[in-house]
Amino acid sequence: MRIGLPLSAAFLVWPLLAPIASAKPQSSPIGYWQTKDDGGVVEVTSCGDGLCAYLVGIVLDHPDDKMPTDWRGVSQCGLALINDARQVDANLWRGTITDPRNGHVYGVELHVDSQGLLAVRGFLGLALLGRTDYWKRFPRVPPADCRMTPAQAAQGGETTGG
């Protein structure tokens, strides 16, 4: 009889703990991420044995603003930022990242932190000599033409009106 009591108590407590377990942040970096300044959305995807990342949402002040271009004069919409990040640990990927403004290539380390943010550490040479930006998950699919208003960015891409 004593064995049944703790077991039944466990069944009573488990439903209370289940929401805590499901609230754990996702550790996969695959998905949409809003950059630290809310200026853009990057899609991290699986490619081969590693990860790739593309610029898929760009916040423009006005709907008729010209799409920003990269260092070659090509639209930044769909620009490959990362194309060779390899997993080096359970939650760490390492590769290179391209600065869309000037084409400079830097080392990059990616991992999802304990708060569910994507830590993107760009560096030159050694990872110790770099800077980490934290991107938050973007809950929606950005528009196909990459054009986003500040209001859409603030609402996770949700369109307002029309």
Short mmCIF file of C-alpha atoms in Angstrom, two decimals:
data_model
loop_
_atom_site.label_atom_id
_atom_site.label_comp_id
_atom_site.label_asym_id
_atom_site.label_seq_id
_atom_site.Cartn_x
_atom_site.Cartn_y
_atom_site.Cartn_z
CA MET A 1 0.00 0.00 0.00
CA ARG A 2 2.86 2.43 0.73
CA ILE A 3 4.26 1.97 -2.79
CA GLY A 4 0.97 3.07 -4.39
CA LEU A 5 0.84 6.37 -2.53
CA PRO A 6 4.08 7.91 -3.83
CA LEU A 7 3.30 6.65 -7.33
CA SER A 8 -0.17 8.22 -7.28
CA ALA A 9 1.35 11.42 -5.90
CA ALA A 10 3.73 11.49 -8.85
CA PHE A 11 0.78 11.28 -11.25
CA LEU A 12 -0.83 14.22 -9.47
CA VAL A 13 2.35 16.34 -9.62
CA TRP A 14 3.32 15.49 -13.25
CA PRO A 15 0.55 17.64 -14.86
CA LEU A 16 1.87 20.61 -12.87
CA LEU A 17 5.45 20.05 -14.10
CA ALA A 18 4.61 19.34 -17.76
CA PRO A 19 4.06 23.03 -18.70
CA ILE A 20 7.47 23.87 -17.19
CA ALA A 21 9.15 21.18 -19.25
CA SER A 22 7.42 22.35 -22.45
CA ALA A 23 8.39 25.99 -21.75
CA LYS A 24 12.06 25.10 -22.26
CA PRO A 25 13.46 27.15 -25.15
CA GLN A 26 14.04 25.40 -28.46
CA SER A 27 17.72 24.59 -28.89
CA SER A 28 17.61 24.34 -32.68
CA PRO A 29 18.72 27.49 -34.50
CA ILE A 30 16.62 26.56 -37.54
CA GLY A 31 13.82 29.04 -38.16
CA TYR A 32 13.22 32.77 -38.53
CA TRP A 33 15.15 35.22 -36.33
CA GLN A 34 14.69 38.95 -35.88
CA THR A 35 17.98 40.83 -35.72
CA LYS A 36 18.93 42.73 -32.59
CA ASP A 37 17.81 46.12 -33.91
CA ASP A 38 14.58 44.72 -35.40
CA GLY A 39 15.85 45.87 -38.80
CA GLY A 40 15.58 42.52 -40.47
CA VAL A 41 14.63 38.88 -40.36
CA VAL A 42 17.08 36.07 -41.08
CA GLU A 43 16.07 32.52 -41.93
CA VAL A 44 18.42 29.83 -40.64
CA THR A 45 18.05 26.59 -42.57
CA SER A 46 19.72 23.23 -42.77
CA CYS A 47 22.00 22.84 -45.78
CA GLY A 48 24.07 19.73 -46.27
CA ASP A 49 25.82 18.90 -43.00
CA GLY A 50 25.55 22.43 -41.66
CA LEU A 51 23.49 25.58 -41.47
CA CYS A 52 22.86 28.41 -43.89
CA ALA A 53 21.25 31.78 -43.20
CA TYR A 54 19.50 34.15 -45.59
CA LEU A 55 18.17 37.69 -45.21
CA VAL A 56 14.40 37.25 -45.78
CA GLY A 57 12.87 40.35 -44.19
CA ILE A 58 14.04 43.96 -44.34
CA VAL A 59 12.29 46.74 -42.45
CA LEU A 60 11.68 49.80 -44.63
CA ASP A 61 10.35 53.10 -43.30
CA HIS A 62 7.99 53.56 -46.27
CA PRO A 63 6.37 50.98 -48.58
CA ASP A 64 7.87 52.62 -51.69
CA ASP A 65 11.44 52.79 -50.31
CA LYS A 66 14.06 51.17 -52.51
CA MET A 67 15.25 47.72 -51.35
CA PRO A 68 18.77 48.02 -49.90
CA THR A 69 21.55 46.54 -51.98
CA ASP A 70 24.69 44.68 -50.98
CA TRP A 71 28.28 45.69 -51.77
CA ARG A 72 27.84 44.45 -55.36
CA GLY A 73 24.67 46.47 -55.97
CA VAL A 74 22.42 43.37 -55.72
CA SER A 75 19.22 43.39 -53.66
CA GLN A 76 19.77 42.22 -50.09
CA CYS A 77 16.50 40.26 -50.26
CA GLY A 78 17.49 36.58 -50.12
CA LEU A 79 21.17 37.37 -49.58
CA ALA A 80 23.16 34.46 -48.15
CA LEU A 81 24.74 35.62 -44.88
CA ILE A 82 25.97 32.25 -43.62
CA ASN A 83 26.54 29.22 -45.84
CA ASP A 84 28.94 26.93 -44.05
CA ALA A 85 28.22 26.72 -40.31
CA ARG A 86 29.11 23.26 -38.99
CA GLN A 87 27.98 21.80 -35.70
CA VAL A 88 30.95 21.52 -33.31
CA ASP A 89 29.03 20.77 -30.12
CA ALA A 90 25.49 19.86 -29.06
CA ASN A 91 24.38 23.51 -29.30
CA LEU A 92 27.22 25.27 -31.13
CA TRP A 93 27.72 25.89 -34.84
CA ARG A 94 30.80 27.58 -36.31
CA GLY A 95 31.30 29.01 -39.80
CA THR A 96 31.55 32.37 -41.57
CA ILE A 97 29.21 35.32 -41.95
CA THR A 98 29.23 37.96 -44.68
CA ASP A 99 28.57 41.63 -43.94
CA PRO A 100 25.97 42.64 -46.58
CA ARG A 101 27.19 46.24 -46.61
CA ASN A 102 30.79 45.62 -47.61
CA GLY A 103 31.23 41.90 -48.36
CA HIS A 104 33.73 41.34 -45.55
CA VAL A 105 33.69 37.77 -44.24
CA TYR A 106 34.07 37.05 -40.53
CA GLY A 107 34.07 33.96 -38.38
CA VAL A 108 30.76 33.25 -36.67
CA GLU A 109 29.55 31.07 -33.82
CA LEU A 110 25.85 30.39 -33.31
CA HIS A 111 24.00 28.89 -30.38
CA VAL A 112 20.58 29.17 -28.79
CA ASP A 113 21.00 30.47 -25.26
CA SER A 114 19.03 29.50 -22.15
CA GLN A 115 16.47 32.25 -22.83
CA GLY A 116 15.76 31.00 -26.35
CA LEU A 117 17.69 33.77 -28.11
CA LEU A 118 20.08 33.03 -30.96
CA ALA A 119 23.54 34.20 -29.92
CA VAL A 120 25.42 35.24 -33.07
CA ARG A 121 29.08 35.92 -32.34
CA GLY A 122 31.00 37.50 -35.19
CA PHE A 123 34.77 37.62 -34.92
CA LEU A 124 37.98 38.19 -36.81
CA GLY A 125 40.54 35.47 -36.16
CA LEU A 126 39.72 34.30 -32.62
CA ALA A 127 36.21 33.97 -31.19
CA LEU A 128 37.46 35.78 -28.08
CA LEU A 129 37.99 38.86 -30.23
CA GLY A 130 34.44 39.46 -31.37
CA ARG A 131 30.98 40.70 -30.55
CA THR A 132 27.79 38.78 -29.82
CA ASP A 133 24.38 39.91 -30.99
CA TYR A 134 21.22 38.26 -29.69
CA TRP A 135 18.36 37.62 -32.09
CA LYS A 136 14.84 36.67 -31.03
CA ARG A 137 12.62 34.14 -32.77
CA PHE A 138 10.36 35.67 -35.37
CA PRO A 139 6.98 33.91 -35.08
CA ARG A 140 5.71 34.47 -38.62
CA VAL A 141 6.78 33.96 -42.22
CA PRO A 142 8.13 37.22 -43.67
CA PRO A 143 6.66 38.53 -46.95
CA ALA A 144 8.10 36.91 -50.11
CA ASP A 145 9.44 40.27 -51.32
CA CYS A 146 11.25 40.86 -47.97
CA ARG A 147 9.52 44.22 -47.50
CA MET A 148 8.41 44.84 -43.94
CA THR A 149 7.10 47.93 -42.20
CA PRO A 150 8.25 48.80 -38.68
CA ALA A 151 4.74 47.87 -37.48
CA GLN A 152 5.01 44.40 -39.06
CA ALA A 153 8.38 43.88 -37.43
CA ALA A 154 6.99 44.96 -34.05
CA GLN A 155 4.05 42.55 -34.43
CA GLY A 156 6.11 39.61 -35.59
CA GLY A 157 5.33 40.17 -39.25
CA GLU A 158 1.56 40.38 -38.87
CA THR A 159 0.10 42.67 -41.50
CA THR A 160 -2.27 45.42 -40.42
CA GLY A 161 -5.22 46.63 -42.42
CA GLY A 162 -6.14 45.45 -45.98
#
